[in-house]
Short mmCIF file of C-alpha atoms and ligand atoms in Angstrom, two decimals:
data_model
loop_
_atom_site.label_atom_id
_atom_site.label_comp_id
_atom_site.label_asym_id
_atom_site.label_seq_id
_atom_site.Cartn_x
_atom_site.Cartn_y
_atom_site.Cartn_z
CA UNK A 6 4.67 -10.00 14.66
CA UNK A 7 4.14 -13.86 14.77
CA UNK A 8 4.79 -15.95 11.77
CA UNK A 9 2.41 -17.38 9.89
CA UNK A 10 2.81 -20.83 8.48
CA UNK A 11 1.92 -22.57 5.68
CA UNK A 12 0.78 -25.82 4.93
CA UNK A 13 0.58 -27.26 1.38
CA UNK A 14 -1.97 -29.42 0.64
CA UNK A 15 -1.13 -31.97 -2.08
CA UNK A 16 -4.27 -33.83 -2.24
CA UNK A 17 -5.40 -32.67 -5.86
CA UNK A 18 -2.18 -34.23 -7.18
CA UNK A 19 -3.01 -37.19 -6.58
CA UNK A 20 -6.47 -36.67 -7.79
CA UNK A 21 -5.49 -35.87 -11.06
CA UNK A 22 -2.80 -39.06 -11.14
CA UNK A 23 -5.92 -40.76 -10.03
CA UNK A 24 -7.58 -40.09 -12.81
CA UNK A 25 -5.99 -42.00 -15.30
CA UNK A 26 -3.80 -44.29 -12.63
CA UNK A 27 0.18 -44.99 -12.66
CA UNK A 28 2.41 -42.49 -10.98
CA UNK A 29 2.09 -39.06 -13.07
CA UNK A 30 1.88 -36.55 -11.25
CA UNK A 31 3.47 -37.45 -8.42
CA UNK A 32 2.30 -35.95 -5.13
CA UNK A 33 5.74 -36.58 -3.42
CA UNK A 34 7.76 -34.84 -6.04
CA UNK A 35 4.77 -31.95 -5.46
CA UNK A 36 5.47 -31.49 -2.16
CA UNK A 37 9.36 -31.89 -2.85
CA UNK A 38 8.57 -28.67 -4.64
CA UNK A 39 6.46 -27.34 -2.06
CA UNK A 40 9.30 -27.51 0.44
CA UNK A 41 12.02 -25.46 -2.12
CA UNK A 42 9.23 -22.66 -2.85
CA UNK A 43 8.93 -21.69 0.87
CA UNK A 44 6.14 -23.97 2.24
CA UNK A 45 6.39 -24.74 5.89
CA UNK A 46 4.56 -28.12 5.87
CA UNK A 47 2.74 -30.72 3.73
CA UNK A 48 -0.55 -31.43 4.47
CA UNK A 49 -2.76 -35.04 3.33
CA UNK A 50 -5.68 -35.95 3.83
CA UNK A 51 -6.12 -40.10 3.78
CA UNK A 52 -10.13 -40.52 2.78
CA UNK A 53 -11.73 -43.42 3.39
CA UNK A 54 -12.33 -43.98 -0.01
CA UNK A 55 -8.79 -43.42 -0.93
CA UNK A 56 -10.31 -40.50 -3.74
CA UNK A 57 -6.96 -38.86 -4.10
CA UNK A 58 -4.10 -39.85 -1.82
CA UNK A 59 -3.43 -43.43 -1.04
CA UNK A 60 -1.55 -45.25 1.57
CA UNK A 61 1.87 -45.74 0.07
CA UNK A 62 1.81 -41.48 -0.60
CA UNK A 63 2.03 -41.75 2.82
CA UNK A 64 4.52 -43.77 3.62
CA UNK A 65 6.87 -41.57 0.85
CA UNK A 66 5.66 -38.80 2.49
CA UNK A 67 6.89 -39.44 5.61
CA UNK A 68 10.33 -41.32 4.44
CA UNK A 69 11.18 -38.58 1.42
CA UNK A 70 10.17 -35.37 2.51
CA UNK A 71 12.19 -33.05 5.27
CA UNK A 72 8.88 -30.69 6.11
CA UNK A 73 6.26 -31.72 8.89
CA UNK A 74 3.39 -33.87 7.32
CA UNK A 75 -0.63 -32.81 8.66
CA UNK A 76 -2.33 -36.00 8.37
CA UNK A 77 -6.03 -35.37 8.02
CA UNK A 78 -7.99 -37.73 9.09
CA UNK A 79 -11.67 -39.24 9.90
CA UNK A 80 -12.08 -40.71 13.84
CA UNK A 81 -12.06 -44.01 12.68
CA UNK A 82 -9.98 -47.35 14.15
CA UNK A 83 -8.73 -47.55 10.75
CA UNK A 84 -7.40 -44.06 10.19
CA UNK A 85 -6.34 -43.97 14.17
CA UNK A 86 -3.86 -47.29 13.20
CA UNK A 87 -2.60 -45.74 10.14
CA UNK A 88 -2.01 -42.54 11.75
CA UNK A 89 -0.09 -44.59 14.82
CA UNK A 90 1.77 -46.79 12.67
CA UNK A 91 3.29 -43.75 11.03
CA UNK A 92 4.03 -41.16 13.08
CA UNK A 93 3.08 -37.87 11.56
CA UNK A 94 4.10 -34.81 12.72
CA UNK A 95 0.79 -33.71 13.29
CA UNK A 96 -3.05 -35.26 12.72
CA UNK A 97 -6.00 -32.78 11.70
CA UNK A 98 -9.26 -34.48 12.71
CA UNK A 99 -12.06 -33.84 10.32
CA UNK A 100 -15.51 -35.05 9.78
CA UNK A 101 -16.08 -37.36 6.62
CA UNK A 102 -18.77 -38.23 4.33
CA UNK A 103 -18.13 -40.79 1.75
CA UNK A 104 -20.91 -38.70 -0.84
CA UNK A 105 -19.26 -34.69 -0.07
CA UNK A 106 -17.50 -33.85 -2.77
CA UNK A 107 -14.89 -31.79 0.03
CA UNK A 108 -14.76 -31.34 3.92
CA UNK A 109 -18.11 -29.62 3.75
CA UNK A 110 -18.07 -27.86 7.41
CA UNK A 111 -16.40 -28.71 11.10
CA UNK A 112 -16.70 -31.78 13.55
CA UNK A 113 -19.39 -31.53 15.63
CA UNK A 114 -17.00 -31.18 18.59
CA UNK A 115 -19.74 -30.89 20.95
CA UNK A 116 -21.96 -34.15 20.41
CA UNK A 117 -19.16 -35.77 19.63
CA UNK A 118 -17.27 -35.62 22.59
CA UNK A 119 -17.62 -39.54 23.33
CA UNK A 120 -16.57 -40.19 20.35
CA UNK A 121 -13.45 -37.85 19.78
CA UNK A 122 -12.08 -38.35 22.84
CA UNK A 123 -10.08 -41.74 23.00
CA UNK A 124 -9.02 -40.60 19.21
CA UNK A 125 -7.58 -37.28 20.59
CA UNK A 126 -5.82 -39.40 23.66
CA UNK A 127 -4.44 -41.56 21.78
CA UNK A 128 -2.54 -39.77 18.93
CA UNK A 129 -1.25 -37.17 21.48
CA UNK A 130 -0.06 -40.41 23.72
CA UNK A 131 1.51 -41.23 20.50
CA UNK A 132 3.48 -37.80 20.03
CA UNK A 133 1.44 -36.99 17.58
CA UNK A 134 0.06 -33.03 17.35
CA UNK A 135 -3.70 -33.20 17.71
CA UNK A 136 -5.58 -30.59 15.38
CA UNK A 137 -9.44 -30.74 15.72
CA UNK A 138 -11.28 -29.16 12.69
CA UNK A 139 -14.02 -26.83 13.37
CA UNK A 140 -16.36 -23.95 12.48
CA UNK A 141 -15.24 -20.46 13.67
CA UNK A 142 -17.73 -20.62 17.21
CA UNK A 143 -16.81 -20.11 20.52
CA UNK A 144 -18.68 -23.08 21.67
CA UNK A 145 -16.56 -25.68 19.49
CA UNK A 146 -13.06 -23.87 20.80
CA UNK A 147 -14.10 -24.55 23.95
CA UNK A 148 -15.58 -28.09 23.21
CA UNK A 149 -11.67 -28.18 21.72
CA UNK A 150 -10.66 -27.37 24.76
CA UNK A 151 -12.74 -29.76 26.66
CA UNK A 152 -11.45 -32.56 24.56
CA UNK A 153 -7.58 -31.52 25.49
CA UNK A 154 -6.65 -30.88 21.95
CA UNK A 155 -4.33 -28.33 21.75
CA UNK A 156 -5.08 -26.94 17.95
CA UNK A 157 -7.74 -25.79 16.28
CA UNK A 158 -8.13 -25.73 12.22
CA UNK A 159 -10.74 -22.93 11.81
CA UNK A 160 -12.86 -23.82 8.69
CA UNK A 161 -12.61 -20.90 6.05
CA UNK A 162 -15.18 -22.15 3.69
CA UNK A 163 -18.27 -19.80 4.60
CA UNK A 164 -16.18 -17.00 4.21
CA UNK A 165 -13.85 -18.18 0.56
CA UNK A 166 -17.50 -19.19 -0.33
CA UNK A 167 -19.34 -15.59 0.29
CA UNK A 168 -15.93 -14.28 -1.98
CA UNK A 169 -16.73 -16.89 -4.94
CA UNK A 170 -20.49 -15.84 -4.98
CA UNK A 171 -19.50 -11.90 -4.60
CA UNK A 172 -21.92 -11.47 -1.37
CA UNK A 173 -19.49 -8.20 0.19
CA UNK A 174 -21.85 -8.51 3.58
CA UNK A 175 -21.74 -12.17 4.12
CA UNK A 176 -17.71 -11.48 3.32
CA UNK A 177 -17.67 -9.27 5.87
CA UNK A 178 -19.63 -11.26 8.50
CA UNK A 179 -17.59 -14.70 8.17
CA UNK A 180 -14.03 -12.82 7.98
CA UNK A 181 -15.65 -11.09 11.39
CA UNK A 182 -16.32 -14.71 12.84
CA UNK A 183 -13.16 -16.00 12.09
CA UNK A 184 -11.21 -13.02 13.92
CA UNK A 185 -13.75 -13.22 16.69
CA UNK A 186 -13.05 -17.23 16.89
CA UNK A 187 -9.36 -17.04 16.68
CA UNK A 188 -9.17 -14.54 19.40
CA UNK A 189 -10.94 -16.51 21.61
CA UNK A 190 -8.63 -19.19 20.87
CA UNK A 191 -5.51 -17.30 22.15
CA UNK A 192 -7.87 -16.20 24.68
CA UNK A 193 -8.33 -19.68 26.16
CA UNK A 194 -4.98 -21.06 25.03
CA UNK A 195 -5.85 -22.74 22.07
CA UNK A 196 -3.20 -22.71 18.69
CA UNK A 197 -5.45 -21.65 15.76
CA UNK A 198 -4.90 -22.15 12.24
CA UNK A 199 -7.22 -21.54 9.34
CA UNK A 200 -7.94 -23.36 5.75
CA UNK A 201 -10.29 -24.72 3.18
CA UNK A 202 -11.14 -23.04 0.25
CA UNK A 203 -8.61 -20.23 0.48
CA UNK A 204 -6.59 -17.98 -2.65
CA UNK A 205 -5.15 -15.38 -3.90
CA UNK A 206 -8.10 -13.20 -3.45
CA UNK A 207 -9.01 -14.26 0.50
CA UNK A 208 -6.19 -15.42 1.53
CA UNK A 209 -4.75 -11.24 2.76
CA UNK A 210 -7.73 -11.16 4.80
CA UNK A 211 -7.50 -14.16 6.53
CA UNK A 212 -3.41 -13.86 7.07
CA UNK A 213 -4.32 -10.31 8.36
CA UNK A 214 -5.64 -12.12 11.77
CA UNK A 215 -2.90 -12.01 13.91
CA UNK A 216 -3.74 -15.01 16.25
CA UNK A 217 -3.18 -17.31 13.41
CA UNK A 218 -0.63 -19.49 13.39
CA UNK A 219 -1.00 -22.09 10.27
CA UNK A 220 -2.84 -21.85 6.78
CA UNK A 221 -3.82 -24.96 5.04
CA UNK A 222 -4.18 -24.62 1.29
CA UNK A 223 -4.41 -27.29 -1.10
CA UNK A 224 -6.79 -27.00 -4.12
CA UNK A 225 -6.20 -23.46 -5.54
CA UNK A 226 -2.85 -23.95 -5.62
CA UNK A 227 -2.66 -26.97 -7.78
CA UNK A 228 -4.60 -25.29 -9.89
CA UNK A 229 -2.62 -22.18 -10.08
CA UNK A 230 -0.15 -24.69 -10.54
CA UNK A 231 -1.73 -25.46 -14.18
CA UNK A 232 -0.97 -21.61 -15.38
CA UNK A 233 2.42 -20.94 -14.20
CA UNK A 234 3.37 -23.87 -12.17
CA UNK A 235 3.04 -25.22 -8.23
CA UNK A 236 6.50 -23.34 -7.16
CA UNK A 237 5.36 -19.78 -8.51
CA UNK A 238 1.94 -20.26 -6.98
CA UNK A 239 3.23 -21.05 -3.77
CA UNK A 240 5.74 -17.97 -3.79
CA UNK A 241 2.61 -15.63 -4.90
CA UNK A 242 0.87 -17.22 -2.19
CA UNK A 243 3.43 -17.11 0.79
CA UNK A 244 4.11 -13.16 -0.14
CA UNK A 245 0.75 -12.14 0.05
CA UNK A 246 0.48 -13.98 3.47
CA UNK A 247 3.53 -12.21 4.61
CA UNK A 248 2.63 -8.80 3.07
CA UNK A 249 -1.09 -9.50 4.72
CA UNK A 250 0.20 -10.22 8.04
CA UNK A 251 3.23 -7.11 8.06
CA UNK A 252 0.50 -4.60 6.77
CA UNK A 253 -1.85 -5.47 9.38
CA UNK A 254 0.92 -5.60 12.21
CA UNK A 255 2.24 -1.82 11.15
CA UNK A 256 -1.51 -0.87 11.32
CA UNK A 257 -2.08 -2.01 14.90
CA UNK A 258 0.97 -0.28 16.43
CA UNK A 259 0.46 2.99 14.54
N1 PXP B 107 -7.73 -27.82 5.93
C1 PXP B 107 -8.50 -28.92 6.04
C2 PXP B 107 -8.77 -29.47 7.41
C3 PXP B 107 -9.03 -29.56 4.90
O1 PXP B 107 -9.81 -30.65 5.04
C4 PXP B 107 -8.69 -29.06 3.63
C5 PXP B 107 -9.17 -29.76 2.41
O2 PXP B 107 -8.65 -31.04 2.36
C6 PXP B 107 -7.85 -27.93 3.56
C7 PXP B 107 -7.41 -27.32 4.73
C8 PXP B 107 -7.42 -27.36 2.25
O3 PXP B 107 -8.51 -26.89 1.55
P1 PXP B 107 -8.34 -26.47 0.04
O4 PXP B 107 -7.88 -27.67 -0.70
O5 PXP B 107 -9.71 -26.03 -0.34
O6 PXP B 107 -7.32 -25.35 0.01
#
């Protein structure tokens, strides 16, 4: 049974320090406490617009804390220099819209080629571990593939959204297209991971694909994190991965 990681997003801290500026709460110190409840990696994601996390976070993030950092990041010069001057462990490359409120779907990994390409070159000449983040098709894993990155970050949004709205078909249909995409991943050598949108009440499902490799999950846990704290959430969170992923192993080789 392969291990499935996880990857805390902190963003949402540093929204709500954001909100009123100064330092409280600190999105180091969350992902300080990220790494003692069992979290395998810290994920940011460096907007434009600089809407949550900001560029000294970054810096501290890669100084202070002992776990891999995700960057996330738009194809942009600037991002591409920030992400090179740094050295992250890895870079997720996601689409960006100033007015979206989140990552609203996947690059467009197909007409975008051109324009993905020199991005993906570079941060991989650079060491860095090149994620490309993408809807659950065939087409854009093998786009991926085309492009030489060697991750995918399969976009769970369709599928956390048809759980929000209660809609048990659609449910079924987007958990089906996620399975289907990251088996064609391992299929055509790809490393998958999964994320956006994701909780208590998806996140089984998801961890239940056994091609997986990585779960990014940021904004449910912070707010768990209001009820009973970040390090609780993230335990609940990390055993029903793990319980998830050994029930579904136990079921195949019965
Ligand atoms: N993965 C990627 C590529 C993302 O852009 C995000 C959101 O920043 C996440 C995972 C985490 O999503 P959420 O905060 O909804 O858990």
């Amino acid at each position: 049974m392969r291990y499935l990681r996880l990857g805390v997003n902190i963003d949402h801290v540093a929204t709500i320090r954001n909100a009123r500026g100064g330092r409280h709460p600190d999105p180091v110190r969350a992902a300080q406490a990220a790494a003692g409840a069992g979290a395998d990696g810290i994920t940011a994601h460096l907007r434009e617009d600089r809407r949550h996390i900001a560029d000294p976070d970054i810096v501290r993030l890669v100084e202070e804390i002992d776990l891999p950092l995700n960057l996330e990041m738009a194809a942009t010069g600037e991002m591409l220099e920030i992400a090179l001057r740094h050295g992250p462990h890895a870079a997720c490359i996601v689409p960006e819209k100033r007015e979206e409120r989140t990552t609203e779907g996947g690059l467009n990994v197909i007409q975008g080629h051109n324009h993905l390409a020199p991005y993906v070159r570079a941060l991989q000449e650079a060491g860095i571990r090149v994620s490309l983040f993408i809807e659950p098709e065939r087409e854009a894993l093998d786009a991926a593939v085309a492009l030489g990155a060697p991750v995918v970050e399969l976009h769970t949004g369709s599928f956390c959204e048809a759980d929000i709205v209660g809609d048990a078909a659609a449910r079924a249909r987007e958990l089906r297209r996620l399975a289907d995409a990251a088996d064609h991943a391992e299929r055509i050598g790809l490393e998958c991971h999964a994320g956006h949108g994701l909780t208590f009440d998806t996140v089984g499902d998801v961890s239940a694909i056994p091609t997986l490799v990585e779960l990014n999950i940021g904004h449910f846990l912070v707010g768990e994190a209001i009820f009973g704290g970040l390090e609780s959430a993230i335990k609940r969170m990390r055993s029903l991965m793990d319980k998830a992923r050994a029930e579904a192993s136990g079921a195949r080789s019965a």
